Short mmCIF file of C-alpha atoms in Angstrom, two decimals:
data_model
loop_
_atom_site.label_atom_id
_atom_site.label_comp_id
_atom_site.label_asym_id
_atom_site.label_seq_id
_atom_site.Cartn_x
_atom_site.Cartn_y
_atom_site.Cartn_z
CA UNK A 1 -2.27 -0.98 32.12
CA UNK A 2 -5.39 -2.23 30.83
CA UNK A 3 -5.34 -5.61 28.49
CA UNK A 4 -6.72 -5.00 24.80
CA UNK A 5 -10.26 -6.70 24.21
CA UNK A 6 -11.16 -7.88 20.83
CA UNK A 7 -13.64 -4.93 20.98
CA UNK A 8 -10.40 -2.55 20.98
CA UNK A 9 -8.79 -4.37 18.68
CA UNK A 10 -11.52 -4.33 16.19
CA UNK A 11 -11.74 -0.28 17.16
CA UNK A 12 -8.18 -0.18 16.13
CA UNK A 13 -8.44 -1.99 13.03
CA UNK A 14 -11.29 -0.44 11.74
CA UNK A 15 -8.85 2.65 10.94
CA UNK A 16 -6.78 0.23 8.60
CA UNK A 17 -9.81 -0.13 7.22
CA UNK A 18 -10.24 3.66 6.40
CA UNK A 19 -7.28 4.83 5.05
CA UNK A 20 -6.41 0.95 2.86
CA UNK A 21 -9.39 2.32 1.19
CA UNK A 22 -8.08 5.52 0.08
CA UNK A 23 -4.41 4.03 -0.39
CA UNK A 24 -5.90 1.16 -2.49
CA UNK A 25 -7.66 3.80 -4.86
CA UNK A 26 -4.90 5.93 -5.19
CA UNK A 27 -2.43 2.76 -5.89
CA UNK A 28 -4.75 1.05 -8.36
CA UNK A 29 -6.62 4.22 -10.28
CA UNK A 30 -4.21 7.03 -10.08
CA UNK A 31 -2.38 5.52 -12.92
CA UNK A 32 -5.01 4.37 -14.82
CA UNK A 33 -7.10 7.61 -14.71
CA UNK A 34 -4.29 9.97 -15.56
CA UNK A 35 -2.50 7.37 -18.26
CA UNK A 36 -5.72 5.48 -20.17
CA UNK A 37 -5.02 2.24 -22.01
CA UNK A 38 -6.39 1.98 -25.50
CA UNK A 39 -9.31 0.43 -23.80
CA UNK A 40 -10.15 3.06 -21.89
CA UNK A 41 -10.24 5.57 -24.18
CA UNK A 42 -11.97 3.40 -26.51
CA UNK A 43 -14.66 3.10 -23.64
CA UNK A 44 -15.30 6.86 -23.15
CA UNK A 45 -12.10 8.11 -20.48
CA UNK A 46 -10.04 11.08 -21.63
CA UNK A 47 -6.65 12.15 -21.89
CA UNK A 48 -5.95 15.12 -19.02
CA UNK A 49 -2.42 15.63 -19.02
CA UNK A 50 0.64 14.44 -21.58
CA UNK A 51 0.96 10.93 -22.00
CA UNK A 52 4.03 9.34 -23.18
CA UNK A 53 7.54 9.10 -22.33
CA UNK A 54 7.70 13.35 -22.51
CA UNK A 55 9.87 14.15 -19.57
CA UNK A 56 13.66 14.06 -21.38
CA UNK A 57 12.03 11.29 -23.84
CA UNK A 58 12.28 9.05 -20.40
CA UNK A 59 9.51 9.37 -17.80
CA UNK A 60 5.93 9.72 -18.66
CA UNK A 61 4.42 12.44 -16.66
CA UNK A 62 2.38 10.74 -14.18
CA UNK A 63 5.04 9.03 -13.52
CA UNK A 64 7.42 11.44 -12.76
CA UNK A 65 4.58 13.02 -10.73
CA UNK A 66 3.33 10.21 -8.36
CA UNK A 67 7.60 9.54 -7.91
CA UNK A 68 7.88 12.86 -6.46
CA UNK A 69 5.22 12.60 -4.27
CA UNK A 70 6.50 9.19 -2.69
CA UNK A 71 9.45 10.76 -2.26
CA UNK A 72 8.22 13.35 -0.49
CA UNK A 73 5.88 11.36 1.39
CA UNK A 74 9.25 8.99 2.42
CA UNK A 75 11.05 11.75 3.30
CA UNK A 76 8.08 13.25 5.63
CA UNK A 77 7.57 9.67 7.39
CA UNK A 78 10.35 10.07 9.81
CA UNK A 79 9.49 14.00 10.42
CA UNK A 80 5.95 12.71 11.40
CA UNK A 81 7.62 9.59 12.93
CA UNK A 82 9.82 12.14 15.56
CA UNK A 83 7.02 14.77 16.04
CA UNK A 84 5.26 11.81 17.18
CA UNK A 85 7.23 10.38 19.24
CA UNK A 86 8.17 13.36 21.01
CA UNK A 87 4.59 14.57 21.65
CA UNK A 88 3.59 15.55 25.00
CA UNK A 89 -0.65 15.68 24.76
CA UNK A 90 -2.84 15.04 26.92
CA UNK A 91 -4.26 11.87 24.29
CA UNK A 92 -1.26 10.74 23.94
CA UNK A 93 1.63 10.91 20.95
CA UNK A 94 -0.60 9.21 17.73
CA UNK A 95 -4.13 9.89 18.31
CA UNK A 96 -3.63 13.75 18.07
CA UNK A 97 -2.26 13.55 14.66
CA UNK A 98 -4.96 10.81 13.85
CA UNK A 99 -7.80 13.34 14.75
CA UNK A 100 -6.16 16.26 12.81
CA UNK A 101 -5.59 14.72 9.29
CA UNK A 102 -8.44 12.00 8.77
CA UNK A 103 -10.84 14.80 7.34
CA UNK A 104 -8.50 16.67 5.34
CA UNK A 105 -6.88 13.63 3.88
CA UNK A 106 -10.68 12.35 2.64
CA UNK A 107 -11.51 15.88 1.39
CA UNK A 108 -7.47 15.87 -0.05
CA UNK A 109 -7.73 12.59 -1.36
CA UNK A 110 -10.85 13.27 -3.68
CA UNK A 111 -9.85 16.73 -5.29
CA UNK A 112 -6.89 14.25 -6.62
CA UNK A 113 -9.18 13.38 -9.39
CA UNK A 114 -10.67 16.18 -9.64
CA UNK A 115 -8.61 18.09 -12.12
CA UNK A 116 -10.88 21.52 -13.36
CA UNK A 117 -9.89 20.97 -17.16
CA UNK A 118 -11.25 18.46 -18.95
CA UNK A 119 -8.47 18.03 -21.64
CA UNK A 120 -5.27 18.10 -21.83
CA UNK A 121 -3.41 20.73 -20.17
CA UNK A 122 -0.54 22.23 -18.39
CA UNK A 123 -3.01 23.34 -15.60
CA UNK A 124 -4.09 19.47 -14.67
CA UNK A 125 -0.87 18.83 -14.37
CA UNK A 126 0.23 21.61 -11.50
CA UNK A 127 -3.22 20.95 -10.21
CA UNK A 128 -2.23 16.98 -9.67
CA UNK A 129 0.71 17.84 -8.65
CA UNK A 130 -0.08 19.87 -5.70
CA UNK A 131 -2.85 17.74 -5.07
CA UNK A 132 -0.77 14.47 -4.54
CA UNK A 133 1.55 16.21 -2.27
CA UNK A 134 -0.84 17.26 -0.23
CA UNK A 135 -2.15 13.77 -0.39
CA UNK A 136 0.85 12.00 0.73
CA UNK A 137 1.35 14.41 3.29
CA UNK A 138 -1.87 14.09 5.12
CA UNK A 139 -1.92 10.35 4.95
CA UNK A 140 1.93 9.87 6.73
CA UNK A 141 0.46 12.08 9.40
CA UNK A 142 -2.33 9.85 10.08
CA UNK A 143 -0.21 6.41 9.11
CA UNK A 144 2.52 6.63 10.89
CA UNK A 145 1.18 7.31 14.54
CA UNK A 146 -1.51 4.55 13.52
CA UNK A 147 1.00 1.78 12.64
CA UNK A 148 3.25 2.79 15.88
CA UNK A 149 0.56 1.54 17.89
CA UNK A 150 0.85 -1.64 16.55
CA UNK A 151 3.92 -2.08 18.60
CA UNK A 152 2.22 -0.04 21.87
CA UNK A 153 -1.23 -1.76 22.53
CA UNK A 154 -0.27 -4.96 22.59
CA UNK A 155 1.43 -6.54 25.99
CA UNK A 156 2.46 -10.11 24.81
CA UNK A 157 3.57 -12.19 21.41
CA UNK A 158 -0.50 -12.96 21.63
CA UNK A 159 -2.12 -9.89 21.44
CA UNK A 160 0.42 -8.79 18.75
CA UNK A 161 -0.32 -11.71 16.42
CA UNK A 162 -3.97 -10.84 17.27
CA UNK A 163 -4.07 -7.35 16.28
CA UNK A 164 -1.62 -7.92 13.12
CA UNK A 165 -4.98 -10.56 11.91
CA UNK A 166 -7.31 -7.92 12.03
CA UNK A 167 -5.59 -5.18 10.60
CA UNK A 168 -4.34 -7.20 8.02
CA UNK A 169 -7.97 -8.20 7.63
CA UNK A 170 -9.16 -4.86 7.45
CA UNK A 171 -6.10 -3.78 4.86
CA UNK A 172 -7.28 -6.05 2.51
CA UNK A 173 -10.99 -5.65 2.92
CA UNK A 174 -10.06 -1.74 2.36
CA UNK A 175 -7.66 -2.56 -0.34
CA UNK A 176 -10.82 -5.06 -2.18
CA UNK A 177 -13.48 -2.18 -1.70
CA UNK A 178 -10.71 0.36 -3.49
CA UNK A 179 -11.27 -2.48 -6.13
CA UNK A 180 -14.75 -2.57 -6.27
CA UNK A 181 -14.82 0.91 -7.92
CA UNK A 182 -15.29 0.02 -11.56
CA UNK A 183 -18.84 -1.48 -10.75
CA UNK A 184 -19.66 1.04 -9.00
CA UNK A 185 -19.22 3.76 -11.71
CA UNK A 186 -20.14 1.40 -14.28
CA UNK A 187 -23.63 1.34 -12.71
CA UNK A 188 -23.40 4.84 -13.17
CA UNK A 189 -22.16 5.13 -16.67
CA UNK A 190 -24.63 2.65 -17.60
CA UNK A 191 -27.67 4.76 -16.21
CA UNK A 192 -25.97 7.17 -19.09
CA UNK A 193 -23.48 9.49 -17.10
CA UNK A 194 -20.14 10.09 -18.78
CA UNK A 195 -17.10 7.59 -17.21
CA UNK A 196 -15.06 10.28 -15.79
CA UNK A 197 -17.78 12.08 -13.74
CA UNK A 198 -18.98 8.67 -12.88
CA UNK A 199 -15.24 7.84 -11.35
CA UNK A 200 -15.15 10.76 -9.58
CA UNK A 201 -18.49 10.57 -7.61
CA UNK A 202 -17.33 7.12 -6.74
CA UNK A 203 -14.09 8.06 -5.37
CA UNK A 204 -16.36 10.44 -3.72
CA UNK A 205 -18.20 8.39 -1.97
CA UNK A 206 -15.96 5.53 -1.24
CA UNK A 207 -13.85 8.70 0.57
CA UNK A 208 -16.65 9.76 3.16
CA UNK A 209 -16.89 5.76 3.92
CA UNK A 210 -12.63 5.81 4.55
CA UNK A 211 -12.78 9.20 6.42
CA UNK A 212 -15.53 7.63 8.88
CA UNK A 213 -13.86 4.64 9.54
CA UNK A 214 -10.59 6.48 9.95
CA UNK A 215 -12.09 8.54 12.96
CA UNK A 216 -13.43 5.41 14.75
CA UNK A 217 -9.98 4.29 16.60
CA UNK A 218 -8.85 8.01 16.35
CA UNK A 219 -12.08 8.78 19.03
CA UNK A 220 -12.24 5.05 20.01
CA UNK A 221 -9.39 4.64 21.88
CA UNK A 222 -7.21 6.11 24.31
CA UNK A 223 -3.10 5.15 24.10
CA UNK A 224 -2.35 5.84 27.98
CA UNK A 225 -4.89 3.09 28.95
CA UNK A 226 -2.08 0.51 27.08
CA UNK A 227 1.31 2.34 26.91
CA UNK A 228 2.30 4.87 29.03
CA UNK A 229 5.90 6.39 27.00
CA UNK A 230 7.87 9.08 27.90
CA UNK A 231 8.68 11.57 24.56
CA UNK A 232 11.61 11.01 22.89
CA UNK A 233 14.36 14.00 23.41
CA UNK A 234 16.07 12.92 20.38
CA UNK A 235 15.96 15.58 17.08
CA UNK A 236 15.11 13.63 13.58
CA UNK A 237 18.32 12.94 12.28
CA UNK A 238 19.86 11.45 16.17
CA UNK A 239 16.39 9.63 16.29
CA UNK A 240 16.25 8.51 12.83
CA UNK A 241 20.42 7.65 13.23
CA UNK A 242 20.19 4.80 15.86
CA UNK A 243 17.34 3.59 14.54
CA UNK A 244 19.27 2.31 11.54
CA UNK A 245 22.31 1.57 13.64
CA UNK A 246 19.78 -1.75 14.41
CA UNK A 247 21.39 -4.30 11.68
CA UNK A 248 18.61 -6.51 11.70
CA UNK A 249 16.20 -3.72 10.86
CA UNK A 250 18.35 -2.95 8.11
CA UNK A 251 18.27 -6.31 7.16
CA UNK A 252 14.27 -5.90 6.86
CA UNK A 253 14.16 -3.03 5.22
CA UNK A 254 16.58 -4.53 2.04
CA UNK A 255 13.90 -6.76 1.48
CA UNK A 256 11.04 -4.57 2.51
CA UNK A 257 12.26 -1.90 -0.43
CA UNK A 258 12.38 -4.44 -2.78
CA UNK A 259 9.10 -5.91 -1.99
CA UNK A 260 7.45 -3.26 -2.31
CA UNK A 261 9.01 -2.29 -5.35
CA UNK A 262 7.49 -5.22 -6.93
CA UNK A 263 4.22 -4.55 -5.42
CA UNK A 264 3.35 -1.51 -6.47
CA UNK A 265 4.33 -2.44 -10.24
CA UNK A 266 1.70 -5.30 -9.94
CA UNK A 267 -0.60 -3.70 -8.51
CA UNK A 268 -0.87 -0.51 -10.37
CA UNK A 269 -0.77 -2.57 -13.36
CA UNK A 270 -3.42 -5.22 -11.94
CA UNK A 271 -6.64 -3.43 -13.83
CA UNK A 272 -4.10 -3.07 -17.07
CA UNK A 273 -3.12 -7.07 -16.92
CA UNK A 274 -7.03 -7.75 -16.40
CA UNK A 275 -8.47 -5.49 -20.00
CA UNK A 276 -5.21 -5.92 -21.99
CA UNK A 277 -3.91 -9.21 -20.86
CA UNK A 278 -6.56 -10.93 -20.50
CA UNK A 279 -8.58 -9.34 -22.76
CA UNK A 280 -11.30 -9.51 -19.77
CA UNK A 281 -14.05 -6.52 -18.55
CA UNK A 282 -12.94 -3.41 -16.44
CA UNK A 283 -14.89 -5.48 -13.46
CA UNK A 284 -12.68 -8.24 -13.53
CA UNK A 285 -10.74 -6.23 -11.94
CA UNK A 286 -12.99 -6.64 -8.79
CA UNK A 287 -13.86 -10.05 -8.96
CA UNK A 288 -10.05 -11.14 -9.20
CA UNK A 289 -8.83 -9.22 -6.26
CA UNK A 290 -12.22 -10.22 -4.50
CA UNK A 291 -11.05 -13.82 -4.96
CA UNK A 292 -7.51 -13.04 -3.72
CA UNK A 293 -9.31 -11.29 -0.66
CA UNK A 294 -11.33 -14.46 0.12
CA UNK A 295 -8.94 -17.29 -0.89
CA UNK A 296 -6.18 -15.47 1.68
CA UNK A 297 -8.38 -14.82 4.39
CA UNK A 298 -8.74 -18.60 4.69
CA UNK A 299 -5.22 -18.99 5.06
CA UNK A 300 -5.34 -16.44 7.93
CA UNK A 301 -5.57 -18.71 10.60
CA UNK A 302 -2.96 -21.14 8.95
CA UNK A 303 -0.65 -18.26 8.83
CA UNK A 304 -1.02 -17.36 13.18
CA UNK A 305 0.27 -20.86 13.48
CA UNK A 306 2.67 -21.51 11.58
CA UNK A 307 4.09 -18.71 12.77
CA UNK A 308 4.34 -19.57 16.33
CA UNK A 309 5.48 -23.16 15.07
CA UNK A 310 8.06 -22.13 12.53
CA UNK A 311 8.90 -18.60 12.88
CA UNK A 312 8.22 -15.62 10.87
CA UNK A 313 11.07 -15.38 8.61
CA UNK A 314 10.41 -18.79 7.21
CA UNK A 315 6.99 -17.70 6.22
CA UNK A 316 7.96 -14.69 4.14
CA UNK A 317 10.36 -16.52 2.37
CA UNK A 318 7.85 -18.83 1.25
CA UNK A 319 5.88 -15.88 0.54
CA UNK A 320 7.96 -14.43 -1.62
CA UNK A 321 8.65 -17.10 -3.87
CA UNK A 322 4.52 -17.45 -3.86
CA UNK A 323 4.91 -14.21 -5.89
CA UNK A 324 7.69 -15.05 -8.01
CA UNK A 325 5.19 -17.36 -9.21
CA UNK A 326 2.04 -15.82 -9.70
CA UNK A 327 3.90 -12.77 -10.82
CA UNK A 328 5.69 -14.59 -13.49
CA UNK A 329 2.33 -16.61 -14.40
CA UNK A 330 1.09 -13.35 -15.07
CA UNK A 331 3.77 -12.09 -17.35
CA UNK A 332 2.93 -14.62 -19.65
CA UNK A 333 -0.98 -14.51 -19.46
CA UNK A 334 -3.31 -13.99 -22.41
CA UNK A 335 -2.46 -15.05 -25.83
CA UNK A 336 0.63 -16.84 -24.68
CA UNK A 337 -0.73 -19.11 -22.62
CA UNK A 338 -3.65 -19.35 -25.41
CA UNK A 339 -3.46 -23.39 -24.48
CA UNK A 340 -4.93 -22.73 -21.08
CA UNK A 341 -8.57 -21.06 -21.14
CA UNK A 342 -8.52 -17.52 -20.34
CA UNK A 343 -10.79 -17.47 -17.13
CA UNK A 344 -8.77 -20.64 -15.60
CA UNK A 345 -5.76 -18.38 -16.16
CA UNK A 346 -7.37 -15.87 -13.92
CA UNK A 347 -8.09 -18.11 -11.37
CA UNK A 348 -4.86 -19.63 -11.15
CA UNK A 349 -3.20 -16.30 -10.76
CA UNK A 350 -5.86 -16.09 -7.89
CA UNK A 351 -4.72 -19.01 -6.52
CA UNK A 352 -0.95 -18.44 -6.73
CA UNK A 353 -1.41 -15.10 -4.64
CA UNK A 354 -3.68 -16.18 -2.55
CA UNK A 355 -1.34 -17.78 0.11
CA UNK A 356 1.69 -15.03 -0.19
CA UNK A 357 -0.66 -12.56 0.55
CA UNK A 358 -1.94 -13.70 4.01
CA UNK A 359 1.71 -13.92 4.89
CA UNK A 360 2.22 -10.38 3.64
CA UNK A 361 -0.61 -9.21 5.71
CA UNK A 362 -0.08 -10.48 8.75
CA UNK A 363 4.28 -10.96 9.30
CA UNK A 364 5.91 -7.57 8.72
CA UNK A 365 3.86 -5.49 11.01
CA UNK A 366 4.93 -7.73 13.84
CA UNK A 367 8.34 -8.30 12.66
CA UNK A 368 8.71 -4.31 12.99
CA UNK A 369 7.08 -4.42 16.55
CA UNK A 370 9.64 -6.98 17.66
CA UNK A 371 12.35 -4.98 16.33
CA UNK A 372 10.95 -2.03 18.31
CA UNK A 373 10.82 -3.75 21.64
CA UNK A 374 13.93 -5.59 21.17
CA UNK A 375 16.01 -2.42 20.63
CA UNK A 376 13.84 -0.34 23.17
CA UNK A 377 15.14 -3.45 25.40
CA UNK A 378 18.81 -2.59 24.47
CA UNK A 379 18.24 0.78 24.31
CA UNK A 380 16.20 1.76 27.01
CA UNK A 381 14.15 4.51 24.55
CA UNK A 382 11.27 3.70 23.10
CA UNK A 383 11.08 4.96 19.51
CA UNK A 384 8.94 2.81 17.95
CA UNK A 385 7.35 5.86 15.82
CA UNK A 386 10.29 6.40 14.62
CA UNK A 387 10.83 2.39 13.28
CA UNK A 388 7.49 2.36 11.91
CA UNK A 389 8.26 5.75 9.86
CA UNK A 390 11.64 4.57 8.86
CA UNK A 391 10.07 1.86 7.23
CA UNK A 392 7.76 3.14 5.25
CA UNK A 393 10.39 5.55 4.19
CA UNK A 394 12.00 2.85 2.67
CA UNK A 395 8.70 1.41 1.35
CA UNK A 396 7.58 4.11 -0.15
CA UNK A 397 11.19 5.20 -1.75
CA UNK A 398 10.64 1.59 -3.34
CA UNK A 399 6.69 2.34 -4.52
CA UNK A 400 8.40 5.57 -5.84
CA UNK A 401 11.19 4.12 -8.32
CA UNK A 402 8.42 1.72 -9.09
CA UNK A 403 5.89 4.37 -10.72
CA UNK A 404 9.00 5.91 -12.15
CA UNK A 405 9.98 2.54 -13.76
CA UNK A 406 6.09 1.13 -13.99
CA UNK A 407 4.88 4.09 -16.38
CA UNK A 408 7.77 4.01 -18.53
CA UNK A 409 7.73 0.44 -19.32
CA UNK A 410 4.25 0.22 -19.90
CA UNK A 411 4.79 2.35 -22.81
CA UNK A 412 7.12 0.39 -24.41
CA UNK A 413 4.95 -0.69 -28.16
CA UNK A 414 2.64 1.44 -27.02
CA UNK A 415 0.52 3.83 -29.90
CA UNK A 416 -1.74 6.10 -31.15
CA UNK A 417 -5.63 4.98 -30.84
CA UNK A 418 -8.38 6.80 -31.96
CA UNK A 419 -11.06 7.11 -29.03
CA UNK A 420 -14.45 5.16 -30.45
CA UNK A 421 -16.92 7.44 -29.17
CA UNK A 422 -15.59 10.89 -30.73
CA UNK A 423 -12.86 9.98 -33.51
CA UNK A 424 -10.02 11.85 -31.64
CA UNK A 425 -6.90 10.82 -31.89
CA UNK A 426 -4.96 9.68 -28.64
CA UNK A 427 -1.82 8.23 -27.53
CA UNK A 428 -2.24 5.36 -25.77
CA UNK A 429 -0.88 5.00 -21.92
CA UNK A 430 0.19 1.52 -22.48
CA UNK A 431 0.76 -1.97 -24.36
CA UNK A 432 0.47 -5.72 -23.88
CA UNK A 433 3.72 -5.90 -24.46
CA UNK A 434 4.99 -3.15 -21.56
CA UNK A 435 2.51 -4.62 -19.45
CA UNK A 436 4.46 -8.08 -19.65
CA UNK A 437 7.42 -6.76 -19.10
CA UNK A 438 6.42 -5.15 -15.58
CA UNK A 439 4.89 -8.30 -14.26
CA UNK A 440 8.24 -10.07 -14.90
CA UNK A 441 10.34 -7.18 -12.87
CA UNK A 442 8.00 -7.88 -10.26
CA UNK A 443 8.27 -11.20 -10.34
CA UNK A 444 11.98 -10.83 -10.62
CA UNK A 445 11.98 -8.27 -7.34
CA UNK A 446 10.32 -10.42 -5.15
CA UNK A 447 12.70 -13.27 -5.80
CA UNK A 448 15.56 -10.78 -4.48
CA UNK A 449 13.66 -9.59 -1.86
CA UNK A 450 13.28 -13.25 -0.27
CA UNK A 451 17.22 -13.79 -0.95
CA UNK A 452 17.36 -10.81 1.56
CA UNK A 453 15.03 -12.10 4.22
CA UNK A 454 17.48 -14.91 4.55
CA UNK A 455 19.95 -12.47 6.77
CA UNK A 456 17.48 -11.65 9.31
CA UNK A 457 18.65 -12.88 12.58
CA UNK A 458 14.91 -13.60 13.99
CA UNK A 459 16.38 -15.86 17.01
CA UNK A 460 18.65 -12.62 18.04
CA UNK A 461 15.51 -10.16 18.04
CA UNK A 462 13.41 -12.50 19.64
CA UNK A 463 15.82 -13.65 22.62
CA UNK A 464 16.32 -10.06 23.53
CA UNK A 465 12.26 -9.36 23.54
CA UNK A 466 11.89 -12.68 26.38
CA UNK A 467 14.83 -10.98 28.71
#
C-alpha cells in the first residue's frame, strides 16, 4: 500500500472544500432567505412562504421544513453508510458514490433558492420542500463515503492528524467563502439588481466553484492504492447494531448531538446576531467569520501538538467551554453590553471562538477514525462507513431539533414591519430578543456537551489501536 503524499492529501481535502461550501450556504442563508428579519425586508428581500409560528401555533414553517429534511438526511446516512461499505467496484466503495452525486447535488443545491413564485405561496413551500430533500439526499451520498476515508488513507496516528489539518482547513475556508456571499450580491444589488435575484446568482456561482472542487479527490484519487477492504456482508440494521454496541462511540456521539445542537442554532443565527444584535451591516457577517477563519487557523498547529502531548479529549473539553463563553458573550451583545463599544464586542466574540474552533476542526474526525480501527481491531470487520454515517446521523438529528427549536425562538417579540421600499406590510422572521435567547441555549448546550466528553475512555480506544 502506497503512503499518502501531501499532494494526496491536499487532493483529498480539496473535496471538503467543495461541499463546506454548499453546507455553509445552506446552514447560514436557508434561514435567513426563507424567514427575513425586519432588516431584511426593510432592505428590499421578500416574504416567499408563511412566516410565523403557523404550524399548530408552534413551528414556523421553515422550520418545520429544514427539520424534516435533517431527519431524513440522518436517517439516509447509515443507508448510504452500508451501501458503501458493502460496495464491490472496481474504484473502490466511496469514490463511486462521490462521482455520481457531486453534479446533481450543485445543480440540487441551487434550485433550493430558487422558488418560481415570487410571493407568498403554498407552491414555494412544496417546491422547498422537495427541493431540500433532494438536497440532503445527494449530499449524504457524497459525505459519507468522503469522511470514511478519513479513517482509510491514512496508515499511522501521523498521517491521520495530517489529513484531519487540512480538511479541517479546507471546512472552514469552504464554510468562510459560504460567508462571503452578502458582498458578493451586494456588489450586485448595488450595480441596481433586485436582492433576491442578486442572492440567487451568487449561490449560483459559488455552486459551480463547490461542484468543481468536489470532483477533484472524486477523479484524484484512487482508494485501493491506500486501503484494500473487503465489503461488509452485514444488512443496515446488523451493521448499524454493533456499531453502537461500541460504548465509547456512544459516549461521543452524547456529546457530538449536543454539540451540534448548539452549533447549528449559532450559526444559523450568526448573520441575525450581526444586523439585529449588533446593529452592524449584512457584510459583517463576512468579516466576523473571516476573522474566526484566520484567528483559528493560527491555532492549527498549536492544536496537532497538544494533541499528541495531552490527548484529544482534553482538548474538546476545553473547547467546549471556549463556546460556553463566546456563546454566552453573544447572548448579551448589543445594547446590553452598551458599556463596551460595539465593534470591540465583535472582536471579542472573534476572539472567544477563535481557539474552540481549531479544536472542533481538527479532533472529532480523528476521534471517529480511532474508534473505527479500534473496533475493526476487536472486531475483525471493517465498517468504518458505517461509524462515519452513524455519526452524522446523530449530528444531524441534533442540527434538526435545532432548526425546529432555532426558528421558533427567534420569533419570540417578534412583529409586523412594513417593508421600506414598497409600504407592504410583513411579519417579521425574528427579534432581538429571540435572537438572545438562542445564543444562550447554545451556550447552555455546549456546556452539556463537554460534561459528556468527560466519559470517553480515550486510553481504552487508543491501547487497542497500538496492539
Amino acid at each position: 500500500m502506497k503512503s499518502l503524499t501531501k499532494g494526496k492529501m491536499w487532493c483529498y481535502a480539496i473535496g471538503q472544500l467543495g461541499w463546506s461550501i454548499i453546507s455553509g450556504l445552506i446552514g447560514s442563508w436557508l434561514v435567513y432567505f426563507y424567514q427575513p428579519s425586519t432588516e431584511a425586508i426593510n432592505d428590499g428581500m421578500i416574504s416567499l412562504i408563511p412566516q410565523g409560528r403557523v404550524v399548530l401555533g408552534i413551528l414556523t414553517l421553515i422550520g418545520l421544513v429544514t427539520a424534516i429534511g435533517r431527519v431524513f438526511d440522518a436517517v439516509t446516512d447509515p443507508l448510504v453508510g452500508n451501501w458503501s461499505d458493502s460496495l464491490n467496484h472496481r474504484l473502490g466503495r466511496r469514490i463511486p458514490f462521490m462521482r455520481w452525486s457531486a453534479i446533481p447535488l450543485g445543480l440540487v443545491f441551487i434550485l433550493v433558492f430558487c422558488a418560481p413564485v415570487q410571493h407568498v405561496s403554498a407552491i414555494n413551500t412544496v417546491w422547498l420542500f422537495v427541493t431540500v430533500l433532494a438536497y440532503y439526499f445527494l449530499i449524504t451520498c457524497y459525505c459519507t463515503p468522503y469522511t470514511s476515508l478519513l479513517a482509510e488513507l491514512p496508515h499511522n496516528q501521523e498521517e491521520k492528524l495530517k489529513l484531519s489539518m487540512c480538511i479541517s482547513l479546507t471546512f472552514i475556508v469552504g464554510t468562510c467563502l459560504g460567508y462571503t456571499a452578502p458582498i458578493i450580491w451586494g456588489s450586485m444589488i448595488s450595480g441596481g439588481m433586485a436582492r433576491v435575484p442578486a442572492m440567487r446568482i451568487t449561490f449560483a456561482i459559488l455552486s459551480v466553484i463547490a461542484t468543481i472542487c468536489m470532483l477533484v479527490p472524486a477523479f484524484g484519487l484512487n482508494e485501493k492504492d491506500y486501503y484494500e477492504a473487503q465489503p461488509t456482508n452485514s444488512n443496515m440494521f446488523s451493521s448499524l447494531g454493533k456499531t453502537f454496541k461500541n460504548k465509547d462511540f456512544r459516549v461521543f456521539l452524547g456529546q457530538d448531538i449536543i454539540y451540534f445542537f448548539g452549533l447549528a442554532m449559532f450559526q444559523t443565527g450568526l448573520p441575525f446576531f450581526v444586523t439585529s444584535l449588533l446593529q452592524l451591516p449584512e457584510a459583517w457577517t463576512t468579516y466576523m467569520f473571516g476573522g474566526l477563519t484566520f484567528l483559528s487557523l493560527a491555532f492549527y498547529p498549536f492544536v496537532t501538538k497538544m494533541a499528541a502531548k495531552w490527548g484529544k479529549k482534553k482538548l474538546l473539553i476545553a473547547a467546549f467551554i471556549g463556546f460556553v463563553l463566546t456563546f454566552g458573550f453573544t447572548a448579551l451583545s448589543g445594547e446590553k453590553l452598551s458599556f463596551i463599544p460595539i465593534y470591540v464586542q465583535a472582536v471579542i466574540i472573534v476572539v472567544l471562538g477563535s481557539f474552540p474552533q481549531a479544536i472542533f476542526g481538527i479532533i472529532p474526525q480523528t476521534i471517529i477514525a480511532d474508534i473505527a480501527l479500534s473496533d475493526e481491531a476487536d472486531t475483525g470487520e471493517s465498517r468504518s462507513g458505517m461509524f462515519y454515517a452513524a455519526r452524522t446521523f446523530a449530528m444531524k438529528m441534533g442540527q434538526s431539533l435545532a432548526m425546529l427549536l432555532f426558528t421558533s425562538l427567534a420569533t419570540i417579540g417578534a412583529s409586523k414591519v412594513v417593508a421600506a421600499a414598497n409600504e407592504v406590510e410583513q411579519h417579521a422572521g425574528g427579534s432581538p430578543l429571540g435572537y438572545r435567547i438562542v445564543a444562550l441555549v447554545a451556550s447552555v448546550c455546549c456546556l452539556i456537551g463537554g460534561f459528556i466528553m468527560m466519559f470517553y475512555n480515550e486510553k481504552r480506544v487508543m491501547e487497542k489501536i497500538k496492539e
